[in-house]
Short mmCIF file of N, CA, C and O in Angstrom, two decimals:
data_model
loop_
_atom_site.label_atom_id
_atom_site.label_comp_id
_atom_site.label_asym_id
_atom_site.label_seq_id
_atom_site.Cartn_x
_atom_site.Cartn_y
_atom_site.Cartn_z
N MET A 1 -2.34 8.86 10.14
CA MET A 1 -1.69 7.87 9.37
C MET A 1 -2.14 7.88 7.87
O MET A 1 -1.41 7.68 6.99
N GLN A 2 -3.45 8.09 7.68
CA GLN A 2 -4.00 8.07 6.30
C GLN A 2 -3.24 9.09 5.46
O GLN A 2 -2.94 8.86 4.31
N ASP A 3 -3.02 10.33 6.01
CA ASP A 3 -2.33 11.32 5.25
C ASP A 3 -0.91 10.93 4.93
O ASP A 3 -0.42 11.18 3.79
N LEU A 4 -0.23 10.29 5.79
CA LEU A 4 1.12 9.77 5.56
C LEU A 4 1.12 8.75 4.51
O LEU A 4 2.02 8.67 3.64
N CYS A 5 0.08 7.94 4.53
CA CYS A 5 0.01 6.86 3.48
C CYS A 5 -0.38 7.27 2.07
O CYS A 5 -0.22 6.59 1.14
N ALA A 6 -0.84 8.60 1.99
CA ALA A 6 -1.24 9.12 0.70
C ALA A 6 0.01 9.30 -0.14
O ALA A 6 -0.13 9.40 -1.44
N THR A 7 1.20 9.40 0.43
CA THR A 7 2.40 9.57 -0.39
C THR A 7 3.28 8.26 -0.39
O THR A 7 4.34 8.25 -0.96
N ALA A 8 2.82 7.27 0.27
CA ALA A 8 3.57 6.02 0.37
C ALA A 8 3.05 5.01 -0.69
O ALA A 8 1.88 4.87 -0.91
N ASP A 9 4.01 4.35 -1.23
CA ASP A 9 3.62 3.24 -2.16
C ASP A 9 3.34 1.97 -1.42
O ASP A 9 2.52 1.17 -1.78
N LEU A 10 4.16 1.79 -0.34
CA LEU A 10 4.05 0.55 0.49
C LEU A 10 4.29 0.87 1.98
O LEU A 10 5.11 1.65 2.27
N VAL A 11 3.39 0.26 2.75
CA VAL A 11 3.49 0.34 4.23
C VAL A 11 3.74 -1.11 4.75
O VAL A 11 2.90 -2.00 4.40
N ILE A 12 4.87 -1.34 5.51
CA ILE A 12 5.08 -2.61 5.99
C ILE A 12 4.77 -2.50 7.56
O ILE A 12 5.40 -1.68 8.22
N LEU A 13 3.84 -3.34 8.07
CA LEU A 13 3.52 -3.32 9.43
C LEU A 13 4.17 -4.47 10.11
O LEU A 13 4.02 -5.61 9.82
N ASP A 14 4.97 -4.07 11.13
CA ASP A 14 5.71 -5.12 11.91
C ASP A 14 5.49 -4.82 13.38
O ASP A 14 6.34 -4.17 13.99
N PHE A 15 4.43 -5.27 13.93
CA PHE A 15 4.08 -5.11 15.33
C PHE A 15 3.97 -6.47 15.96
O PHE A 15 2.88 -7.09 15.94
N THR A 16 5.08 -6.99 16.49
CA THR A 16 4.94 -8.35 17.02
C THR A 16 5.70 -8.58 18.32
O THR A 16 5.10 -9.10 19.27
N ILE A 17 6.94 -8.22 18.45
CA ILE A 17 7.71 -8.62 19.64
C ILE A 17 7.14 -8.02 20.92
O ILE A 17 6.87 -8.73 21.81
N ASN A 18 6.88 -6.72 20.96
CA ASN A 18 6.34 -6.16 22.14
C ASN A 18 4.90 -6.61 22.38
O ASN A 18 4.47 -6.72 23.51
N ASP A 19 4.16 -6.87 21.25
CA ASP A 19 2.80 -7.39 21.42
C ASP A 19 2.75 -8.75 22.01
O ASP A 19 1.78 -9.11 22.63
N ALA A 20 3.90 -9.50 21.89
CA ALA A 20 3.89 -10.88 22.38
C ALA A 20 3.91 -10.81 23.91
O ALA A 20 3.68 -11.82 24.56
N LEU A 21 4.27 -9.65 24.52
CA LEU A 21 4.27 -9.51 25.99
C LEU A 21 2.89 -9.28 26.55
O LEU A 21 2.60 -9.31 27.72
N LEU A 22 1.84 -9.13 25.63
CA LEU A 22 0.50 -8.88 26.03
C LEU A 22 -0.19 -10.17 26.47
O LEU A 22 0.33 -11.22 26.26
N SER A 23 -1.36 -10.08 27.13
CA SER A 23 -2.04 -11.29 27.47
C SER A 23 -2.60 -12.00 26.28
O SER A 23 -2.84 -11.41 25.22
N PRO A 24 -2.85 -13.30 26.36
CA PRO A 24 -3.40 -14.03 25.22
C PRO A 24 -4.70 -13.44 24.72
O PRO A 24 -4.98 -13.44 23.55
N THR A 25 -5.54 -12.94 25.69
CA THR A 25 -6.81 -12.35 25.18
C THR A 25 -6.54 -11.17 24.25
O THR A 25 -7.14 -10.98 23.29
N THR A 26 -5.50 -10.37 24.62
CA THR A 26 -5.13 -9.17 23.86
C THR A 26 -4.65 -9.58 22.43
O THR A 26 -5.07 -9.02 21.45
N TYR A 27 -3.70 -10.49 22.33
CA TYR A 27 -3.17 -10.82 21.02
C TYR A 27 -4.06 -11.69 20.20
O TYR A 27 -3.88 -11.83 18.97
N ASN A 28 -5.11 -12.25 20.83
CA ASN A 28 -6.07 -13.06 20.05
C ASN A 28 -7.26 -12.20 19.60
O ASN A 28 -7.96 -12.60 18.65
N THR A 29 -7.51 -11.06 20.21
CA THR A 29 -8.68 -10.28 19.89
C THR A 29 -8.32 -8.86 19.55
O THR A 29 -8.50 -8.35 18.46
N THR A 30 -7.76 -8.10 20.56
CA THR A 30 -7.45 -6.72 20.37
C THR A 30 -6.40 -6.54 19.26
O THR A 30 -6.50 -5.60 18.42
N TYR A 31 -5.35 -7.30 19.34
CA TYR A 31 -4.23 -7.16 18.38
C TYR A 31 -4.73 -7.30 16.93
O TYR A 31 -4.37 -6.39 16.12
N PRO A 32 -5.44 -8.38 16.54
CA PRO A 32 -5.90 -8.42 15.22
C PRO A 32 -6.85 -7.24 14.82
O PRO A 32 -6.76 -6.79 13.70
N THR A 33 -7.65 -6.86 15.75
CA THR A 33 -8.58 -5.73 15.48
C THR A 33 -7.81 -4.44 15.19
O THR A 33 -8.02 -3.69 14.26
N ASN A 34 -6.79 -4.19 16.04
CA ASN A 34 -5.98 -2.98 15.85
C ASN A 34 -5.15 -3.04 14.55
O ASN A 34 -4.98 -1.99 13.88
N LEU A 35 -4.62 -4.21 14.31
CA LEU A 35 -3.86 -4.37 13.03
C LEU A 35 -4.75 -4.14 11.87
O LEU A 35 -4.35 -3.47 10.87
N GLN A 36 -6.00 -4.65 11.88
CA GLN A 36 -6.92 -4.41 10.83
C GLN A 36 -7.19 -2.94 10.61
O GLN A 36 -7.32 -2.44 9.47
N THR A 37 -7.31 -2.17 11.71
CA THR A 37 -7.54 -0.74 11.63
C THR A 37 -6.32 -0.07 10.92
O THR A 37 -6.56 0.82 10.05
N LEU A 38 -5.16 -0.45 11.23
CA LEU A 38 -3.96 0.12 10.64
C LEU A 38 -3.92 -0.28 9.13
O LEU A 38 -3.62 0.58 8.22
N ILE A 39 -4.33 -1.44 8.80
CA ILE A 39 -4.36 -1.92 7.33
C ILE A 39 -5.38 -1.08 6.63
O ILE A 39 -5.11 -0.55 5.53
N ASN A 40 -6.57 -0.90 7.15
CA ASN A 40 -7.62 -0.14 6.47
C ASN A 40 -7.20 1.28 6.33
O ASN A 40 -7.48 1.89 5.29
N THR A 41 -6.57 1.87 7.29
CA THR A 41 -6.15 3.29 7.22
C THR A 41 -5.07 3.44 6.20
O THR A 41 -5.13 4.39 5.37
N ALA A 42 -4.13 2.52 6.10
CA ALA A 42 -3.04 2.60 5.10
C ALA A 42 -3.59 2.51 3.71
O ALA A 42 -3.31 3.25 2.77
N LYS A 43 -4.50 1.54 3.48
CA LYS A 43 -5.14 1.32 2.26
C LYS A 43 -6.02 2.54 1.82
O LYS A 43 -5.99 2.94 0.65
N ALA A 44 -6.70 3.13 2.78
CA ALA A 44 -7.55 4.29 2.49
C ALA A 44 -6.65 5.48 2.05
O ALA A 44 -7.10 6.31 1.24
N GLY A 45 -5.40 5.52 2.53
CA GLY A 45 -4.52 6.54 2.08
C GLY A 45 -3.86 6.23 0.79
O GLY A 45 -3.14 7.06 0.20
N GLY A 46 -4.08 5.05 0.19
CA GLY A 46 -3.58 4.66 -1.11
C GLY A 46 -2.34 3.79 -1.11
O GLY A 46 -1.82 3.52 -2.21
N ALA A 47 -1.87 3.42 0.05
CA ALA A 47 -0.67 2.56 0.05
C ALA A 47 -0.99 1.13 -0.04
O ALA A 47 -2.07 0.63 0.50
N ALA A 48 -0.09 0.31 -0.60
CA ALA A 48 -0.13 -1.10 -0.55
C ALA A 48 0.32 -1.51 0.92
O ALA A 48 1.10 -0.70 1.50
N VAL A 49 -0.09 -2.63 1.39
CA VAL A 49 0.22 -3.06 2.70
C VAL A 49 0.94 -4.41 2.70
O VAL A 49 0.47 -5.32 2.02
N MET A 50 1.85 -4.57 3.51
CA MET A 50 2.58 -5.81 3.73
C MET A 50 2.68 -6.08 5.25
O MET A 50 2.97 -5.07 5.98
N LEU A 51 2.57 -7.25 5.72
CA LEU A 51 2.72 -7.55 7.15
C LEU A 51 4.08 -8.31 7.39
O LEU A 51 4.57 -9.01 6.47
N MET A 52 4.64 -8.16 8.52
CA MET A 52 5.91 -8.75 8.83
C MET A 52 5.86 -9.27 10.28
O MET A 52 5.54 -8.49 11.17
N THR A 53 6.30 -10.53 10.48
CA THR A 53 6.49 -11.01 11.84
C THR A 53 7.75 -10.43 12.41
O THR A 53 8.62 -10.08 11.68
N GLY A 54 7.80 -10.36 13.75
CA GLY A 54 9.06 -9.98 14.40
C GLY A 54 10.06 -11.09 14.28
O GLY A 54 9.71 -12.27 13.98
N ASN A 55 11.30 -10.80 14.62
CA ASN A 55 12.33 -11.80 14.62
C ASN A 55 12.07 -12.74 15.84
O ASN A 55 11.54 -12.36 16.84
N PRO A 56 12.61 -14.01 15.74
CA PRO A 56 12.51 -14.84 16.93
C PRO A 56 13.28 -14.34 18.09
O PRO A 56 14.36 -13.67 17.93
N CYS A 57 12.74 -14.44 19.34
CA CYS A 57 13.29 -13.98 20.54
C CYS A 57 13.83 -15.17 21.32
O CYS A 57 13.39 -16.37 21.11
N ASN A 58 14.77 -14.88 22.21
CA ASN A 58 15.32 -15.92 23.08
C ASN A 58 14.16 -16.38 24.02
O ASN A 58 13.59 -15.56 24.68
N THR A 59 13.92 -17.66 24.10
CA THR A 59 12.85 -18.18 24.94
C THR A 59 13.14 -18.01 26.45
O THR A 59 12.19 -18.29 27.23
N VAL A 60 14.31 -17.68 26.81
CA VAL A 60 14.65 -17.45 28.20
C VAL A 60 14.17 -16.04 28.54
O VAL A 60 13.95 -15.75 29.75
N SER A 61 13.83 -15.22 27.59
CA SER A 61 13.31 -13.88 27.85
C SER A 61 11.83 -14.03 28.35
O SER A 61 11.37 -15.11 28.61
N ASN A 62 11.14 -12.90 28.38
CA ASN A 62 9.82 -12.95 28.86
C ASN A 62 8.81 -13.54 27.81
O ASN A 62 7.65 -13.67 28.08
N ILE A 63 9.33 -13.84 26.67
CA ILE A 63 8.47 -14.28 25.54
C ILE A 63 8.76 -15.67 25.20
O ILE A 63 9.69 -16.04 24.57
N THR A 64 7.88 -16.58 25.63
CA THR A 64 8.07 -17.99 25.34
C THR A 64 7.87 -18.27 23.84
O THR A 64 7.26 -17.53 23.13
N ASP A 65 8.36 -19.46 23.46
CA ASP A 65 8.14 -19.84 22.01
C ASP A 65 6.69 -20.03 21.70
O ASP A 65 6.23 -19.62 20.64
N THR A 66 5.92 -20.58 22.67
CA THR A 66 4.42 -20.69 22.44
C THR A 66 3.85 -19.30 22.18
O THR A 66 3.00 -19.14 21.30
N THR A 67 4.18 -18.38 23.00
CA THR A 67 3.60 -17.01 22.85
C THR A 67 4.02 -16.44 21.57
O THR A 67 3.19 -15.85 20.83
N GLN A 68 5.30 -16.52 21.21
CA GLN A 68 5.76 -16.02 19.93
C GLN A 68 4.95 -16.65 18.75
O GLN A 68 4.62 -15.95 17.82
N GLN A 69 4.76 -17.98 18.84
CA GLN A 69 4.05 -18.63 17.74
C GLN A 69 2.54 -18.22 17.70
O GLN A 69 2.00 -18.20 16.62
N ASN A 70 1.94 -17.99 18.83
CA ASN A 70 0.58 -17.48 18.89
C ASN A 70 0.46 -16.11 18.23
O ASN A 70 -0.50 -15.86 17.47
N VAL A 71 1.38 -15.20 18.53
CA VAL A 71 1.35 -13.91 17.88
C VAL A 71 1.62 -14.07 16.36
O VAL A 71 0.99 -13.41 15.56
N ARG A 72 2.58 -14.89 16.07
CA ARG A 72 2.87 -15.21 14.61
C ARG A 72 1.67 -15.72 13.87
O ARG A 72 1.32 -15.26 12.81
N GLN A 73 0.89 -16.59 14.54
CA GLN A 73 -0.34 -17.08 13.95
C GLN A 73 -1.39 -15.98 13.78
O GLN A 73 -2.08 -15.94 12.82
N ALA A 74 -1.45 -15.12 14.78
CA ALA A 74 -2.46 -14.00 14.72
C ALA A 74 -2.10 -13.09 13.52
O ALA A 74 -3.05 -12.75 12.73
N ILE A 75 -0.88 -12.72 13.32
CA ILE A 75 -0.52 -11.83 12.20
C ILE A 75 -0.64 -12.61 10.85
O ILE A 75 -1.05 -12.05 9.87
N THR A 76 -0.37 -13.91 10.83
CA THR A 76 -0.54 -14.69 9.63
C THR A 76 -1.97 -14.79 9.24
O THR A 76 -2.32 -14.62 8.09
N SER A 77 -2.85 -14.96 10.22
CA SER A 77 -4.26 -14.98 9.94
C SER A 77 -4.84 -13.63 9.40
O SER A 77 -5.62 -13.67 8.44
N VAL A 78 -4.29 -12.52 9.96
CA VAL A 78 -4.73 -11.25 9.42
C VAL A 78 -4.27 -11.05 8.03
O VAL A 78 -4.96 -10.56 7.16
N ALA A 79 -3.02 -11.48 7.75
CA ALA A 79 -2.44 -11.39 6.36
C ALA A 79 -3.30 -12.21 5.44
O ALA A 79 -3.67 -11.73 4.32
N GLN A 80 -3.68 -13.43 5.76
CA GLN A 80 -4.42 -14.36 4.95
C GLN A 80 -5.79 -13.79 4.72
O GLN A 80 -6.29 -13.85 3.57
N SER A 81 -6.48 -13.26 5.67
CA SER A 81 -7.85 -12.81 5.52
C SER A 81 -7.93 -11.51 4.75
O SER A 81 -8.93 -11.23 4.19
N ASN A 82 -6.75 -10.79 4.62
CA ASN A 82 -6.72 -9.54 3.85
C ASN A 82 -5.98 -9.77 2.53
O ASN A 82 -5.80 -8.83 1.74
N ASN A 83 -5.58 -11.08 2.25
CA ASN A 83 -4.83 -11.42 0.99
C ASN A 83 -3.54 -10.50 0.91
O ASN A 83 -3.33 -9.95 -0.13
N LEU A 84 -2.83 -10.33 2.00
CA LEU A 84 -1.64 -9.53 2.08
C LEU A 84 -0.37 -10.43 2.10
O LEU A 84 -0.39 -11.45 2.70
N PRO A 85 0.66 -9.95 1.49
CA PRO A 85 1.97 -10.62 1.58
C PRO A 85 2.44 -10.54 3.08
O PRO A 85 2.23 -9.56 3.78
N LEU A 86 3.16 -11.58 3.44
CA LEU A 86 3.69 -11.69 4.78
C LEU A 86 5.17 -11.98 4.74
O LEU A 86 5.63 -12.99 4.07
N LEU A 87 5.93 -11.11 5.35
CA LEU A 87 7.38 -11.44 5.52
C LEU A 87 7.48 -12.09 6.90
O LEU A 87 7.26 -11.58 7.92
N ASP A 88 7.84 -13.32 6.83
CA ASP A 88 7.91 -14.21 8.00
C ASP A 88 9.33 -14.42 8.47
O ASP A 88 10.02 -15.26 7.93
N GLN A 89 9.76 -13.70 9.46
CA GLN A 89 11.15 -13.79 9.89
C GLN A 89 11.41 -15.17 10.56
O GLN A 89 12.55 -15.62 10.59
N TYR A 90 10.32 -15.82 11.07
CA TYR A 90 10.53 -17.16 11.61
C TYR A 90 10.84 -18.14 10.54
O TYR A 90 11.70 -19.05 10.70
N ALA A 91 10.18 -18.02 9.40
CA ALA A 91 10.39 -18.91 8.29
C ALA A 91 11.86 -18.71 7.78
O ALA A 91 12.56 -19.69 7.39
N LYS A 92 12.34 -17.47 7.79
CA LYS A 92 13.68 -17.16 7.31
C LYS A 92 14.74 -17.60 8.34
O LYS A 92 15.72 -18.24 8.04
N PHE A 93 14.57 -17.12 9.58
CA PHE A 93 15.65 -17.32 10.59
C PHE A 93 15.49 -18.51 11.49
O PHE A 93 16.34 -18.81 12.30
N THR A 94 14.30 -19.06 11.58
CA THR A 94 13.95 -20.22 12.42
C THR A 94 13.89 -20.11 13.87
O THR A 94 12.97 -20.54 14.54
N SER A 95 14.90 -19.51 14.49
CA SER A 95 14.89 -19.42 15.96
C SER A 95 15.92 -18.36 16.34
O SER A 95 16.86 -17.99 15.61
N TRP A 96 15.87 -17.95 17.66
CA TRP A 96 16.82 -17.04 18.23
C TRP A 96 18.22 -17.78 18.25
O TRP A 96 19.23 -17.09 17.92
N ASP A 97 18.25 -19.05 18.58
CA ASP A 97 19.47 -19.77 18.64
C ASP A 97 20.19 -19.73 17.25
O ASP A 97 21.43 -19.57 17.23
N ALA A 98 19.42 -19.94 16.22
CA ALA A 98 19.99 -19.96 14.87
C ALA A 98 20.50 -18.53 14.54
O ALA A 98 21.60 -18.30 13.97
N MET A 99 19.76 -17.49 14.85
CA MET A 99 20.19 -16.12 14.59
C MET A 99 21.41 -15.74 15.42
O MET A 99 22.36 -15.10 14.91
N ASN A 100 21.42 -16.14 16.68
CA ASN A 100 22.57 -15.89 17.51
C ASN A 100 23.80 -16.59 17.03
O ASN A 100 24.94 -16.02 17.07
N ALA A 101 23.67 -17.83 16.58
CA ALA A 101 24.84 -18.65 16.05
C ALA A 101 25.49 -17.90 14.83
O ALA A 101 26.66 -18.07 14.59
N LEU A 102 24.59 -17.20 14.11
CA LEU A 102 25.12 -16.46 12.96
C LEU A 102 25.68 -15.10 13.33
O LEU A 102 26.17 -14.32 12.45
N GLY A 103 25.59 -14.76 14.63
CA GLY A 103 26.13 -13.44 15.11
C GLY A 103 25.19 -12.36 14.81
O GLY A 103 25.57 -11.17 14.70
N TYR A 104 23.87 -12.58 14.73
CA TYR A 104 22.87 -11.61 14.41
C TYR A 104 22.13 -10.95 15.53
O TYR A 104 21.33 -10.04 15.35
N MET A 105 22.35 -11.38 16.76
CA MET A 105 21.56 -10.91 17.90
C MET A 105 22.37 -9.98 18.80
O MET A 105 23.46 -10.27 19.15
N TYR A 106 21.70 -8.83 19.18
CA TYR A 106 22.29 -7.89 20.09
C TYR A 106 22.01 -8.31 21.58
O TYR A 106 22.85 -8.15 22.43
N ASN A 107 20.75 -8.77 21.81
CA ASN A 107 20.31 -9.23 23.07
C ASN A 107 19.24 -10.31 22.92
O ASN A 107 19.12 -10.90 21.82
N LYS A 108 18.48 -10.56 23.97
CA LYS A 108 17.46 -11.65 23.87
C LYS A 108 16.35 -11.43 22.87
O LYS A 108 15.76 -12.34 22.41
N ASN A 109 16.13 -10.14 22.54
CA ASN A 109 15.01 -9.80 21.70
C ASN A 109 15.33 -9.06 20.37
O ASN A 109 14.54 -9.11 19.46
N HIS A 110 16.47 -8.42 20.32
CA HIS A 110 16.81 -7.52 19.21
C HIS A 110 18.02 -7.93 18.41
O HIS A 110 19.05 -8.25 19.08
N PRO A 111 17.94 -7.83 17.15
CA PRO A 111 19.13 -7.99 16.29
C PRO A 111 20.21 -6.95 16.51
O PRO A 111 19.85 -5.83 16.98
N ASN A 112 21.45 -7.28 16.16
CA ASN A 112 22.47 -6.22 16.10
C ASN A 112 22.56 -5.73 14.63
O ASN A 112 21.69 -5.96 13.78
N THR A 113 23.61 -5.02 14.33
CA THR A 113 23.76 -4.36 13.10
C THR A 113 23.76 -5.52 11.98
O THR A 113 23.12 -5.33 10.93
N ALA A 114 24.51 -6.56 12.19
CA ALA A 114 24.54 -7.64 11.17
C ALA A 114 23.14 -8.28 11.02
O ALA A 114 22.81 -8.63 9.91
N GLY A 115 22.44 -8.44 12.12
CA GLY A 115 21.12 -9.00 12.06
C GLY A 115 20.13 -8.12 11.27
O GLY A 115 19.36 -8.61 10.43
N TYR A 116 20.24 -6.78 11.47
CA TYR A 116 19.38 -5.90 10.73
C TYR A 116 19.78 -5.84 9.29
O TYR A 116 18.94 -5.74 8.31
N ALA A 117 21.10 -6.01 9.00
CA ALA A 117 21.54 -6.11 7.63
C ALA A 117 20.95 -7.34 6.87
O ALA A 117 20.56 -7.32 5.84
N ALA A 118 20.94 -8.48 7.65
CA ALA A 118 20.41 -9.70 7.13
C ALA A 118 18.88 -9.59 6.90
O ALA A 118 18.37 -9.99 5.87
N LEU A 119 18.21 -8.86 7.80
CA LEU A 119 16.79 -8.61 7.69
C LEU A 119 16.55 -7.74 6.50
O LEU A 119 15.67 -7.98 5.64
N GLY A 120 17.37 -6.66 6.31
CA GLY A 120 17.23 -5.80 5.09
C GLY A 120 17.40 -6.58 3.84
O GLY A 120 16.68 -6.36 2.85
N THR A 121 18.32 -7.50 3.77
CA THR A 121 18.54 -8.29 2.59
C THR A 121 17.34 -9.20 2.35
O THR A 121 16.83 -9.30 1.18
N PHE A 122 16.79 -9.77 3.39
CA PHE A 122 15.63 -10.62 3.29
C PHE A 122 14.43 -9.83 2.71
O PHE A 122 13.75 -10.23 1.81
N VAL A 123 14.19 -8.61 3.31
CA VAL A 123 13.10 -7.78 2.84
C VAL A 123 13.33 -7.39 1.41
O VAL A 123 12.42 -7.50 0.55
N GLY A 124 14.55 -6.97 1.06
CA GLY A 124 14.84 -6.50 -0.29
C GLY A 124 14.65 -7.59 -1.32
O GLY A 124 13.98 -7.45 -2.37
N ASP A 125 15.18 -8.82 -0.99
CA ASP A 125 15.02 -9.96 -1.89
C ASP A 125 13.64 -10.35 -2.10
O ASP A 125 13.21 -10.75 -3.16
N THR A 126 12.86 -10.30 -0.94
CA THR A 126 11.42 -10.70 -1.06
C THR A 126 10.65 -9.67 -1.88
O THR A 126 9.81 -10.04 -2.72
N LEU A 127 10.92 -8.40 -1.69
CA LEU A 127 10.21 -7.39 -2.52
C LEU A 127 10.60 -7.52 -3.95
O LEU A 127 9.66 -7.42 -4.82
N ALA A 128 11.83 -7.75 -4.28
CA ALA A 128 12.27 -7.92 -5.63
C ALA A 128 11.57 -9.12 -6.29
O ALA A 128 11.10 -9.06 -7.51
N ALA A 129 11.41 -10.24 -5.55
CA ALA A 129 10.82 -11.42 -6.06
C ALA A 129 9.27 -11.14 -6.30
O ALA A 129 8.75 -11.58 -7.32
N TRP A 130 8.60 -10.45 -5.40
CA TRP A 130 7.23 -10.11 -5.55
C TRP A 130 7.01 -9.12 -6.72
O TRP A 130 5.95 -9.16 -7.38
N ALA A 131 7.91 -8.25 -6.97
CA ALA A 131 7.77 -7.23 -7.99
C ALA A 131 8.04 -7.83 -9.39
O ALA A 131 7.61 -7.27 -10.41
N ALA A 132 8.67 -8.95 -9.44
CA ALA A 132 9.08 -9.53 -10.79
C ALA A 132 7.89 -10.15 -11.49
O ALA A 132 6.87 -10.42 -10.95
#
């Protein structure tokens, strides 16, 4: 990864939805440690790093809201401890129900084309604001 980051200006790390399926011990200890390793590797390669939470999932799926918020807090803590920007999809979209009502969800966990377009706009607008 370090070699790949040598040519990247920015690396956005978005590892949350599948990680929310892990045990609480994993996302409270192993997850932040592994995320830190990725951050250190990307920075060593010369890239700036930004973290991003996953989109809200349907709480009827395997991922309860409590679990989603615990993983969100873990990534938020890592972002804060590294003074990294955080793209927080929960702050933007608030819930699966809200995303689904806007026609953004393909299934319980994943956005559809319109949802990914909305995410792209959110990321682009956020990057433009930070670059200004």
